[in-house]
JSON list of N, CA and C in Angstrom, two decimals:
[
{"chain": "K", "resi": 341, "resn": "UNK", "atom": "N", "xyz": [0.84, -1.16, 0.00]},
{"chain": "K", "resi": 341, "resn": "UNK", "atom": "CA", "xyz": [0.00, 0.00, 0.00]},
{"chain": "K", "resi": 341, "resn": "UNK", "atom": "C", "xyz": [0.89, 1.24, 0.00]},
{"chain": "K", "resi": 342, "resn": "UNK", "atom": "N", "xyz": [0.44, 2.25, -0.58]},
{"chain": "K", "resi": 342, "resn": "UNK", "atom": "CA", "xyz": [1.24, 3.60, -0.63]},
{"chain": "K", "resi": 342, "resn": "UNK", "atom": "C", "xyz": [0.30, 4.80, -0.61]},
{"chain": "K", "resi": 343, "resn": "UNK", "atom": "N", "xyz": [0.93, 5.34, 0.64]},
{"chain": "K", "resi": 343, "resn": "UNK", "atom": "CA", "xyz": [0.49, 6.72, 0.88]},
{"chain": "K", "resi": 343, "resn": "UNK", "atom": "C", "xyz": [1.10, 7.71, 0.30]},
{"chain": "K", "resi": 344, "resn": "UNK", "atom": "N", "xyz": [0.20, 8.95, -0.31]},
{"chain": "K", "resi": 344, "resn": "UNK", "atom": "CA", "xyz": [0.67, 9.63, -0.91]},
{"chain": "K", "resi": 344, "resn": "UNK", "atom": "C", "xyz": [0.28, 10.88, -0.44]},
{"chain": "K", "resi": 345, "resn": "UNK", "atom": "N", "xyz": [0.88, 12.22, 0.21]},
{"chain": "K", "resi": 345, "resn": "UNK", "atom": "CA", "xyz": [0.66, 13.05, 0.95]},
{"chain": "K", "resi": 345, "resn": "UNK", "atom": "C", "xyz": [0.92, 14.84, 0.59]},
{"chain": "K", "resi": 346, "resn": "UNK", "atom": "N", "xyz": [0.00, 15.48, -0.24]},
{"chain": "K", "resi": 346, "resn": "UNK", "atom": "CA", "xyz": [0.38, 16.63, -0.57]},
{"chain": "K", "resi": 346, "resn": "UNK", "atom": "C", "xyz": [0.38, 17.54, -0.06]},
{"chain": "K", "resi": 347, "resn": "UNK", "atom": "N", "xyz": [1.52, 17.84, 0.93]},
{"chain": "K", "resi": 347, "resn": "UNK", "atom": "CA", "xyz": [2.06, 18.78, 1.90]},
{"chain": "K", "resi": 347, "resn": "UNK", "atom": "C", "xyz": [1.70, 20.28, 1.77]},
{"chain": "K", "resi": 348, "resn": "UNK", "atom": "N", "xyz": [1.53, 20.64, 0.45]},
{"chain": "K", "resi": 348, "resn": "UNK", "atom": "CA", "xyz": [1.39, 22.09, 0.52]},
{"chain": "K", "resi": 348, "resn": "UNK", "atom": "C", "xyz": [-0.01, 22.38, 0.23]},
{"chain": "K", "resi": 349, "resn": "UNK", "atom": "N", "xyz": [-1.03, 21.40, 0.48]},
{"chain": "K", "resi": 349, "resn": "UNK", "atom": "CA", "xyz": [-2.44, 21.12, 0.21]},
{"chain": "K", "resi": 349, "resn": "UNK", "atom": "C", "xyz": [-2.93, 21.50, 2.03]},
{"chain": "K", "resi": 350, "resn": "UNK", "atom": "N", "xyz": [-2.17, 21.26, 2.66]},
{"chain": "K", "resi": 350, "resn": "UNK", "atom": "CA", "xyz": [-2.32, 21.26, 4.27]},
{"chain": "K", "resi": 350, "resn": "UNK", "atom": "C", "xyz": [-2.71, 21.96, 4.79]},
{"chain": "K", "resi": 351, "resn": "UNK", "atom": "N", "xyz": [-3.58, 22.10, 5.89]},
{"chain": "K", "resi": 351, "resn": "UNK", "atom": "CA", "xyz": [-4.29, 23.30, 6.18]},
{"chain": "K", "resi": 351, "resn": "UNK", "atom": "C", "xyz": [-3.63, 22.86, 7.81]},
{"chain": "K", "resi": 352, "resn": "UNK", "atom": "N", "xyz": [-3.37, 21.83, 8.40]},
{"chain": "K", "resi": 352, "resn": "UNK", "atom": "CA", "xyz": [-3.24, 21.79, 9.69]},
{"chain": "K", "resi": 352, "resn": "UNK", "atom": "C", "xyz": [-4.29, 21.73, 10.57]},
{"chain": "K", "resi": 353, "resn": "UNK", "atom": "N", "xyz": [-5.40, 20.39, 9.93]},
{"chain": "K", "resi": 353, "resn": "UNK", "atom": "CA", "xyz": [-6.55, 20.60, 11.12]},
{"chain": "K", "resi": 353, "resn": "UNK", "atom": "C", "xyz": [-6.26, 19.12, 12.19]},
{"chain": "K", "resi": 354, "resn": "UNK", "atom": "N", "xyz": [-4.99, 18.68, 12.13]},
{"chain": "K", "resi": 354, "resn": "UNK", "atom": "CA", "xyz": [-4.81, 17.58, 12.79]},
{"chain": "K", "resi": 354, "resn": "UNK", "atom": "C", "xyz": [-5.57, 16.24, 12.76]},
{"chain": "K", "resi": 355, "resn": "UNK", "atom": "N", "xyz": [-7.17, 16.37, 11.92]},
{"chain": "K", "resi": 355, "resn": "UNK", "atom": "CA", "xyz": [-7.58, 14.92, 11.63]},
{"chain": "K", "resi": 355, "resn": "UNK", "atom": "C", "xyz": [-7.01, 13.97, 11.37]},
{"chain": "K", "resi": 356, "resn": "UNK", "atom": "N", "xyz": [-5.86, 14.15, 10.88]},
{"chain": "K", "resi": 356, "resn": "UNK", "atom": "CA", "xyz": [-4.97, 12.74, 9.78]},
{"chain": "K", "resi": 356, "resn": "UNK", "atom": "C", "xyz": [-4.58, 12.21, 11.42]},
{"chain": "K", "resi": 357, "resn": "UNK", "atom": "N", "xyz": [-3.57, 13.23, 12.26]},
{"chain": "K", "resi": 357, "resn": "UNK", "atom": "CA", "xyz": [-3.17, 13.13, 13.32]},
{"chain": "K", "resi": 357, "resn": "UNK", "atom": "C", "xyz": [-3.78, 11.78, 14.31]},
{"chain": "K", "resi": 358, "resn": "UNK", "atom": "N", "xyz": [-5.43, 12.45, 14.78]},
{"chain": "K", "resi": 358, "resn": "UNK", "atom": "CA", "xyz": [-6.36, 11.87, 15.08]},
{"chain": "K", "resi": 358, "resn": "UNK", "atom": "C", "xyz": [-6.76, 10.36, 14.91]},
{"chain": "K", "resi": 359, "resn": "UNK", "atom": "N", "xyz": [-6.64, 10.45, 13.44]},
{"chain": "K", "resi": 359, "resn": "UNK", "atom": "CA", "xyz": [-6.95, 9.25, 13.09]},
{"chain": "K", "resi": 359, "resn": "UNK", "atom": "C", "xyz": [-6.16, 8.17, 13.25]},
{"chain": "K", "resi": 360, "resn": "UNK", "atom": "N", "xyz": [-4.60, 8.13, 12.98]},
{"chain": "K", "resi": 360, "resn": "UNK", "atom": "CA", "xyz": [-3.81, 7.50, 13.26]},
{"chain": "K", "resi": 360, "resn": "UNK", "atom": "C", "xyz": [-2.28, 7.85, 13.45]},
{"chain": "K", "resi": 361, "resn": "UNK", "atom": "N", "xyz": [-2.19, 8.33, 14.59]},
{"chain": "K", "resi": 361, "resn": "UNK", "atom": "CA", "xyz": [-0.61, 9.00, 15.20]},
{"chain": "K", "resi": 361, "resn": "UNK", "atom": "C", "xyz": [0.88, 8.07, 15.16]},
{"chain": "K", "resi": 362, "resn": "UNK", "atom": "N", "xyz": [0.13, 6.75, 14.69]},
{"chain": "K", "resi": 362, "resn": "UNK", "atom": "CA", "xyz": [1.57, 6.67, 14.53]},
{"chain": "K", "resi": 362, "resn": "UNK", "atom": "C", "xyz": [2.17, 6.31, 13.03]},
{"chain": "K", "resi": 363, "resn": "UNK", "atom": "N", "xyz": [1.51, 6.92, 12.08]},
{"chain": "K", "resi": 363, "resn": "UNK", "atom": "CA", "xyz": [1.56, 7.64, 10.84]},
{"chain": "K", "resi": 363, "resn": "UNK", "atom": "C", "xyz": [2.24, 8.96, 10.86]},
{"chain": "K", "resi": 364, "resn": "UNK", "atom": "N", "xyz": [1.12, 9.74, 11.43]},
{"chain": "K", "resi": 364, "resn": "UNK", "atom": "CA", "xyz": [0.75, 11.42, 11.12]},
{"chain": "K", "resi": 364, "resn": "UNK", "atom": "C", "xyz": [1.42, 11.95, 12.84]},
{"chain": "K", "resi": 365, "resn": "UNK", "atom": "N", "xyz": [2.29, 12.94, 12.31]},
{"chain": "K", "resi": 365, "resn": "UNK", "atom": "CA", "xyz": [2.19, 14.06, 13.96]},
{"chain": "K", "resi": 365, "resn": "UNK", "atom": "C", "xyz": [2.27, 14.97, 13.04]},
{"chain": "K", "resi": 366, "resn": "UNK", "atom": "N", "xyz": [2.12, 16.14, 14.15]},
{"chain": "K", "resi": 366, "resn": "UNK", "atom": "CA", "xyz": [1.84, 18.08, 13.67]},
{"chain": "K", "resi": 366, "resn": "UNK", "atom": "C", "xyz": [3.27, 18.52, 13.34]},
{"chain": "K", "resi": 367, "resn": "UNK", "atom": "N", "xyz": [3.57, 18.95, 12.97]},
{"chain": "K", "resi": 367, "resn": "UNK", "atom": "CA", "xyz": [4.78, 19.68, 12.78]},
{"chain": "K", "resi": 367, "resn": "UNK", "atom": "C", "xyz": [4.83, 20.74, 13.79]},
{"chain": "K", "resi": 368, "resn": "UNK", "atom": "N", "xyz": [5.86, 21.38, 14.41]},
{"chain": "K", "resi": 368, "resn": "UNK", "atom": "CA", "xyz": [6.17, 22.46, 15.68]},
{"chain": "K", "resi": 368, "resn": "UNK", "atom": "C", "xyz": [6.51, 23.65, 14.71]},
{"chain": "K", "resi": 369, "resn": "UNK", "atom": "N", "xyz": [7.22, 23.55, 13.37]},
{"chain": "K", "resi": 369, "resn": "UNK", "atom": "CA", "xyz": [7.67, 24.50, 12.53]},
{"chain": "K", "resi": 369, "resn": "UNK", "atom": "C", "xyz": [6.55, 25.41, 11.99]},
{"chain": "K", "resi": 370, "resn": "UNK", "atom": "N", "xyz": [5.57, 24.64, 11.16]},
{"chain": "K", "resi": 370, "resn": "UNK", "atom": "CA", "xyz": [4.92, 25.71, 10.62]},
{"chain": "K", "resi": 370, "resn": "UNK", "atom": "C", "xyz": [3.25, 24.97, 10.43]},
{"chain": "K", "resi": 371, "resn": "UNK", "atom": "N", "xyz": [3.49, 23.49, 11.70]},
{"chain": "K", "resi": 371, "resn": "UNK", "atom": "CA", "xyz": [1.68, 23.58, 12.07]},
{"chain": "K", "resi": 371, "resn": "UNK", "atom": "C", "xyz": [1.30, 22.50, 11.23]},
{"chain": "K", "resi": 372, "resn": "UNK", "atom": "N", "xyz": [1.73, 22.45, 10.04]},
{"chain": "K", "resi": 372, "resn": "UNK", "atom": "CA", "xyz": [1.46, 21.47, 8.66]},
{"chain": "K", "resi": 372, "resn": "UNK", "atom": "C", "xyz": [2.04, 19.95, 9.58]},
{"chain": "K", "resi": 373, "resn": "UNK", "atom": "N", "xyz": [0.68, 18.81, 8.93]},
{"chain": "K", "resi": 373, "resn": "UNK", "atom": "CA", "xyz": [1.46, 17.78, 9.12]},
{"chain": "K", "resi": 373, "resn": "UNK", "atom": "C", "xyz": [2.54, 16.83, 8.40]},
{"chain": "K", "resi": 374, "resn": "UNK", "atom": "N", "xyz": [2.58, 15.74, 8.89]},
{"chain": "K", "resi": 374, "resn": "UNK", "atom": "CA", "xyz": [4.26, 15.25, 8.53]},
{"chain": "K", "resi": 374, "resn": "UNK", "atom": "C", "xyz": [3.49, 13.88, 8.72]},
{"chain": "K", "resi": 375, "resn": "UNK", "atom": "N", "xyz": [4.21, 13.35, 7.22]},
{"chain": "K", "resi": 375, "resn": "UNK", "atom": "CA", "xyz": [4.23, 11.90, 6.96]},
{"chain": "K", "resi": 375, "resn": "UNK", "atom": "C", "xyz": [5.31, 11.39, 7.53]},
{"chain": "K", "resi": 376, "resn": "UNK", "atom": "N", "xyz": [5.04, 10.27, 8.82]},
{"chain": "K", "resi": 376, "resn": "UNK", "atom": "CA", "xyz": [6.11, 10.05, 9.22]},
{"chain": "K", "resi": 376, "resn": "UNK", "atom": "C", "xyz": [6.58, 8.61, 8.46]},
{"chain": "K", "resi": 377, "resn": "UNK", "atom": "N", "xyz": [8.17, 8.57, 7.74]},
{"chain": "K", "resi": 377, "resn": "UNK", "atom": "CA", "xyz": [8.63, 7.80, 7.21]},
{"chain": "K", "resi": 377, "resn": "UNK", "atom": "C", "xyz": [8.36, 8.31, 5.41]},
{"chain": "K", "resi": 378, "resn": "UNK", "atom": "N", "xyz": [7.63, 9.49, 5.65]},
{"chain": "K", "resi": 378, "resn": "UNK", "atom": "CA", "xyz": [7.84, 9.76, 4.24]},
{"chain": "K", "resi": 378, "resn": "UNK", "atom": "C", "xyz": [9.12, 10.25, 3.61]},
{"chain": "K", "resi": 379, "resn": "UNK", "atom": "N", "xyz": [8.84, 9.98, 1.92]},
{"chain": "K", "resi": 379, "resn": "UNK", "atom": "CA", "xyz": [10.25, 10.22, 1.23]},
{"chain": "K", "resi": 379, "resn": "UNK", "atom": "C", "xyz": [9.52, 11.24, 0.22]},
{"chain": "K", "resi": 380, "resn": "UNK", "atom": "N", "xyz": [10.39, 12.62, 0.54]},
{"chain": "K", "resi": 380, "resn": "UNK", "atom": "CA", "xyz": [10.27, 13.94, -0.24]},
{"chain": "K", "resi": 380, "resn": "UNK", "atom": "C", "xyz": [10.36, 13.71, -2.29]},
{"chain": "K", "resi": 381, "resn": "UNK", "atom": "N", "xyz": [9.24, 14.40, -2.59]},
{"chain": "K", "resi": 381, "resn": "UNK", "atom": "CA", "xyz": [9.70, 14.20, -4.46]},
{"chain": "K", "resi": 381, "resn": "UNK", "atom": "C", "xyz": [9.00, 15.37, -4.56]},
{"chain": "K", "resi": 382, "resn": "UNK", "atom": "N", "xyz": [9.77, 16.27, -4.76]},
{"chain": "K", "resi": 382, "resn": "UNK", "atom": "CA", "xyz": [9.23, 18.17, -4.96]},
{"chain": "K", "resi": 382, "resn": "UNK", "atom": "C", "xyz": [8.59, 18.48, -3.47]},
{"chain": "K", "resi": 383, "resn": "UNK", "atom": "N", "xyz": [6.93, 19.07, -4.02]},
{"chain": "K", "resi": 383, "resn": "UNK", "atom": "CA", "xyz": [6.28, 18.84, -2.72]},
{"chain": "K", "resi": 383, "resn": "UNK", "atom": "C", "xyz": [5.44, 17.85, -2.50]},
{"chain": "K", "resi": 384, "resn": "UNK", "atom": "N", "xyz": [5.67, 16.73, -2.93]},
{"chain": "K", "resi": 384, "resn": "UNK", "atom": "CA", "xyz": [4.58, 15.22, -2.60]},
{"chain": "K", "resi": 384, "resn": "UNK", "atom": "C", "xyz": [5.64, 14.67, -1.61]},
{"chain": "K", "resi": 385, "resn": "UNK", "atom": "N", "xyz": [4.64, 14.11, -0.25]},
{"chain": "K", "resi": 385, "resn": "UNK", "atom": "CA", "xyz": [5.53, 13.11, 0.02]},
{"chain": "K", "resi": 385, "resn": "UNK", "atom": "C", "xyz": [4.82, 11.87, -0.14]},
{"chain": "K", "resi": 386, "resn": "UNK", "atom": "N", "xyz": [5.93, 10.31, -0.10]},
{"chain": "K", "resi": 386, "resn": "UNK", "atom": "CA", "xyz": [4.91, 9.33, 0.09]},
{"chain": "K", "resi": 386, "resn": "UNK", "atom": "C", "xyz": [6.23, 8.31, 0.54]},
{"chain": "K", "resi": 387, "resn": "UNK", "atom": "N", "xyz": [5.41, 6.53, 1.02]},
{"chain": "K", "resi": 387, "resn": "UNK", "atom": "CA", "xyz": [6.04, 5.62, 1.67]},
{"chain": "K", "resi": 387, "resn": "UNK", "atom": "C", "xyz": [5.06, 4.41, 1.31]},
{"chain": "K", "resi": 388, "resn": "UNK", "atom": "N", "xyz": [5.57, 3.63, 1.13]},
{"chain": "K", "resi": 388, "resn": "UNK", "atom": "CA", "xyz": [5.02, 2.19, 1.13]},
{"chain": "K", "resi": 388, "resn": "UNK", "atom": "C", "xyz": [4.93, 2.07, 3.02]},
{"chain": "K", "resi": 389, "resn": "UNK", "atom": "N", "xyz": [3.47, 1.25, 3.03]},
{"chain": "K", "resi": 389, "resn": "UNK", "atom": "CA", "xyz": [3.47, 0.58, 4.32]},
{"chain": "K", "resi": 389, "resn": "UNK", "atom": "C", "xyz": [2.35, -0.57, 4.21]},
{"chain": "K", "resi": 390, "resn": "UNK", "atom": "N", "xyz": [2.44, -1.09, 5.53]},
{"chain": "K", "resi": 390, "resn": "UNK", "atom": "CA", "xyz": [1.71, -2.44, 5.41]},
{"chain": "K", "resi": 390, "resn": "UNK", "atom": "C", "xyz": [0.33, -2.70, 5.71]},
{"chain": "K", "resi": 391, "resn": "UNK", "atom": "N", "xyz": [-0.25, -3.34, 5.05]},
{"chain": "K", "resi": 391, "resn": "UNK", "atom": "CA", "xyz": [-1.78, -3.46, 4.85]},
{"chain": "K", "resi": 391, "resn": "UNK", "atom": "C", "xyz": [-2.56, -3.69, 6.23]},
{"chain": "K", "resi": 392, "resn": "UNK", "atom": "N", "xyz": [-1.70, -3.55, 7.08]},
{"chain": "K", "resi": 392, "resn": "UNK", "atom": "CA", "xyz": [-2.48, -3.90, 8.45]},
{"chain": "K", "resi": 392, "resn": "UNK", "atom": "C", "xyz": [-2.97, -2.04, 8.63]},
{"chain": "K", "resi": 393, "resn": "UNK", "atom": "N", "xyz": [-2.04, -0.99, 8.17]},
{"chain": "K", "resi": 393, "resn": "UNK", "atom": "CA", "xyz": [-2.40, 0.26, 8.39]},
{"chain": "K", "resi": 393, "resn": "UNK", "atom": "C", "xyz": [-3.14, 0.76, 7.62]},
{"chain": "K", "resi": 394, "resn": "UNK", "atom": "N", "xyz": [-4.04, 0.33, 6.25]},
{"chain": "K", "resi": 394, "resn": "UNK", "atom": "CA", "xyz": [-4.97, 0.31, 5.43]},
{"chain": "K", "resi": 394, "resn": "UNK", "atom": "C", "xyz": [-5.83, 1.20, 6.06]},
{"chain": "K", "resi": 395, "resn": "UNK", "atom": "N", "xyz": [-6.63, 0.70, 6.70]},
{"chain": "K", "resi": 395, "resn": "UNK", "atom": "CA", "xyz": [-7.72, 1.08, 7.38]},
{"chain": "K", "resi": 395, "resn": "UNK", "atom": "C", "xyz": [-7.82, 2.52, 8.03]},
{"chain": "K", "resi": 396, "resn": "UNK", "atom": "N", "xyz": [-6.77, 2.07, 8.99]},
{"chain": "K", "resi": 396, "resn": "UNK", "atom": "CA", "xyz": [-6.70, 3.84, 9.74]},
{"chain": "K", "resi": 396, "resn": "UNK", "atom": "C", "xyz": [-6.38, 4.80, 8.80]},
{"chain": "K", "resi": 397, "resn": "UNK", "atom": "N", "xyz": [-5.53, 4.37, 7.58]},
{"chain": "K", "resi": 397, "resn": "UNK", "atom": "CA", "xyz": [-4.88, 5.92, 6.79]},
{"chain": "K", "resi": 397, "resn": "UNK", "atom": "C", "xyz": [-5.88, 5.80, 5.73]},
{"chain": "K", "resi": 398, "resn": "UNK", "atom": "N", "xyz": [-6.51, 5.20, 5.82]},
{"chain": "K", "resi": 398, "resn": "UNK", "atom": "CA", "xyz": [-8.07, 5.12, 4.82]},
{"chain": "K", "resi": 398, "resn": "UNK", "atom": "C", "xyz": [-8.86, 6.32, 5.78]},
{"chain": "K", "resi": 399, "resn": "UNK", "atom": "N", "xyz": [-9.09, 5.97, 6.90]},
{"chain": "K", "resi": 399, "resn": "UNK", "atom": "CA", "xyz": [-9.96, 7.19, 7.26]},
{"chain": "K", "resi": 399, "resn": "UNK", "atom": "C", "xyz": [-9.20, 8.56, 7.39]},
{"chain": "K", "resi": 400, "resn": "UNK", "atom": "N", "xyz": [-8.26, 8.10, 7.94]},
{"chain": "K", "resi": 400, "resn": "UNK", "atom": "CA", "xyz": [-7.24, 9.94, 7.44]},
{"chain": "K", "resi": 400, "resn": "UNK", "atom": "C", "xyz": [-7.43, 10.50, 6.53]},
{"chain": "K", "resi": 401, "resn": "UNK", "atom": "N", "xyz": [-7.63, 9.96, 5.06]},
{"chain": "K", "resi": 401, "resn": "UNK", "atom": "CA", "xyz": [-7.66, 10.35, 3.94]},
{"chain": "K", "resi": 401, "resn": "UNK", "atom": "C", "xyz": [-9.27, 10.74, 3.66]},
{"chain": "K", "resi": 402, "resn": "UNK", "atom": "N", "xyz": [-10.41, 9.78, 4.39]},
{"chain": "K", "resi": 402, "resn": "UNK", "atom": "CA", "xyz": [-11.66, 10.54, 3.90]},
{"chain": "K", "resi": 402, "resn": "UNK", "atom": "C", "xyz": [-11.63, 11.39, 5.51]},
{"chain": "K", "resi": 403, "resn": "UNK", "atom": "N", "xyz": [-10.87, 11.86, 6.48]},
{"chain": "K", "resi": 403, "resn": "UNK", "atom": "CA", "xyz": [-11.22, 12.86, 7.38]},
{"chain": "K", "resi": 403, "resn": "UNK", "atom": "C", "xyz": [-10.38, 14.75, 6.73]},
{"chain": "K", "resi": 404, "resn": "UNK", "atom": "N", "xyz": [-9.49, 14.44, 6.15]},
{"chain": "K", "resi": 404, "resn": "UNK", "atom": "CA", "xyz": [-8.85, 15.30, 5.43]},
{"chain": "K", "resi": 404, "resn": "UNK", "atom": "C", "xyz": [-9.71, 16.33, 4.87]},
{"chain": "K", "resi": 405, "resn": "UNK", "atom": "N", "xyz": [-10.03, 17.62, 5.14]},
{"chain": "K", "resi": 405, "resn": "UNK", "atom": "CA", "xyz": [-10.98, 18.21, 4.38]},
{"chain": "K", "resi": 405, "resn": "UNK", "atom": "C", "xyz": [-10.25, 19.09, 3.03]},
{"chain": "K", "resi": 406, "resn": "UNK", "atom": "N", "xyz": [-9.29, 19.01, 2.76]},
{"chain": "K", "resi": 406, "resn": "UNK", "atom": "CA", "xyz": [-8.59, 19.60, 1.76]},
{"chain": "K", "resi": 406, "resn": "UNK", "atom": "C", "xyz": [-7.67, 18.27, 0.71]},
{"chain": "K", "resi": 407, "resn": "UNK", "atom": "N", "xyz": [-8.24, 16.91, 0.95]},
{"chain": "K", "resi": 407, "resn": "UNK", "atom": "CA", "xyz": [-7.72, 16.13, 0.20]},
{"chain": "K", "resi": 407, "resn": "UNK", "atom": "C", "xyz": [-6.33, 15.98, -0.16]},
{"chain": "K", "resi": 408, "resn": "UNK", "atom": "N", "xyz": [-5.78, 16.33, 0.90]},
{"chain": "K", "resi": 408, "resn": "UNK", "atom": "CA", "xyz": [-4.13, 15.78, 0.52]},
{"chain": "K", "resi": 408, "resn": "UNK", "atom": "C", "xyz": [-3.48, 15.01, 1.05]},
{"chain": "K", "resi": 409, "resn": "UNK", "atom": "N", "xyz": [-4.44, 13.58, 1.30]},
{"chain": "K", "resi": 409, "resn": "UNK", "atom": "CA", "xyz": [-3.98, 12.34, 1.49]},
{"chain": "K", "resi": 409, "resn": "UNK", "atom": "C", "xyz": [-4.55, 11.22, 0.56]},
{"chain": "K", "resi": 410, "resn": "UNK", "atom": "N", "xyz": [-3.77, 10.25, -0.39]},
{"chain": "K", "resi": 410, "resn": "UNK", "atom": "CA", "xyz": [-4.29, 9.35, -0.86]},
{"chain": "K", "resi": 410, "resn": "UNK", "atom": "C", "xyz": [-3.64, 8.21, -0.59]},
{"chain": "K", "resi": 411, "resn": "UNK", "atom": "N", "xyz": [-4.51, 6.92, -0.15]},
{"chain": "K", "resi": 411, "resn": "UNK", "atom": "CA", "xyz": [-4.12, 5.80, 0.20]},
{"chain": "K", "resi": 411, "resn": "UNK", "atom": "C", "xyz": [-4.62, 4.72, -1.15]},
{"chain": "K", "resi": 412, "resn": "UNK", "atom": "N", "xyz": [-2.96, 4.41, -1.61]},
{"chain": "K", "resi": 412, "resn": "UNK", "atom": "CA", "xyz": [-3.85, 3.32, -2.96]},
{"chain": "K", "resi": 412, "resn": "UNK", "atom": "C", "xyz": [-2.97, 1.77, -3.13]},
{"chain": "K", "resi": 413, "resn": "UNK", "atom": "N", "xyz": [-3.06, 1.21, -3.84]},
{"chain": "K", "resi": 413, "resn": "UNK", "atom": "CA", "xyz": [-2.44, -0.13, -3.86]},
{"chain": "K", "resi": 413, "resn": "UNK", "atom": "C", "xyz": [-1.03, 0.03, -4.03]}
]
């Protein structure tokens, strides 16, 4: 599975956070969250992870109100 996370889409309402923290924390810098274990390509980040975390970063992605999380195969 691969998450795909568009950082400058971010508004900082901490849902992703919420949903599953040991993914997602807040950033202290500038509020925006942080894919944790993500790998930078411009401003997308993303990471392969394992199908047991499906679920939770499935609802991160429909709690997101600015759509800059996608969880796909």
């Amino acid at each position: 599975m691969r998450i795909t996370f568009y950082r400058d889409r971010c508004i900082g309402c901490n849902y992703c956070v919420e949903a599953w923290p040991e993914r997602w924390q807040m950033s202290k810098r500038d509020g925006k969250c942080v894919l944790i274990g993500g790998k930078q390509k411009g401003k997308v980040f993303s990471v392969e992870a394992g199908e047991f975390e499906r679920e939770l970063n499935e609802r991160a992605e429909e709690v997101c109100p600015v759509n800059a999380i996608r969880v796909s195969k």
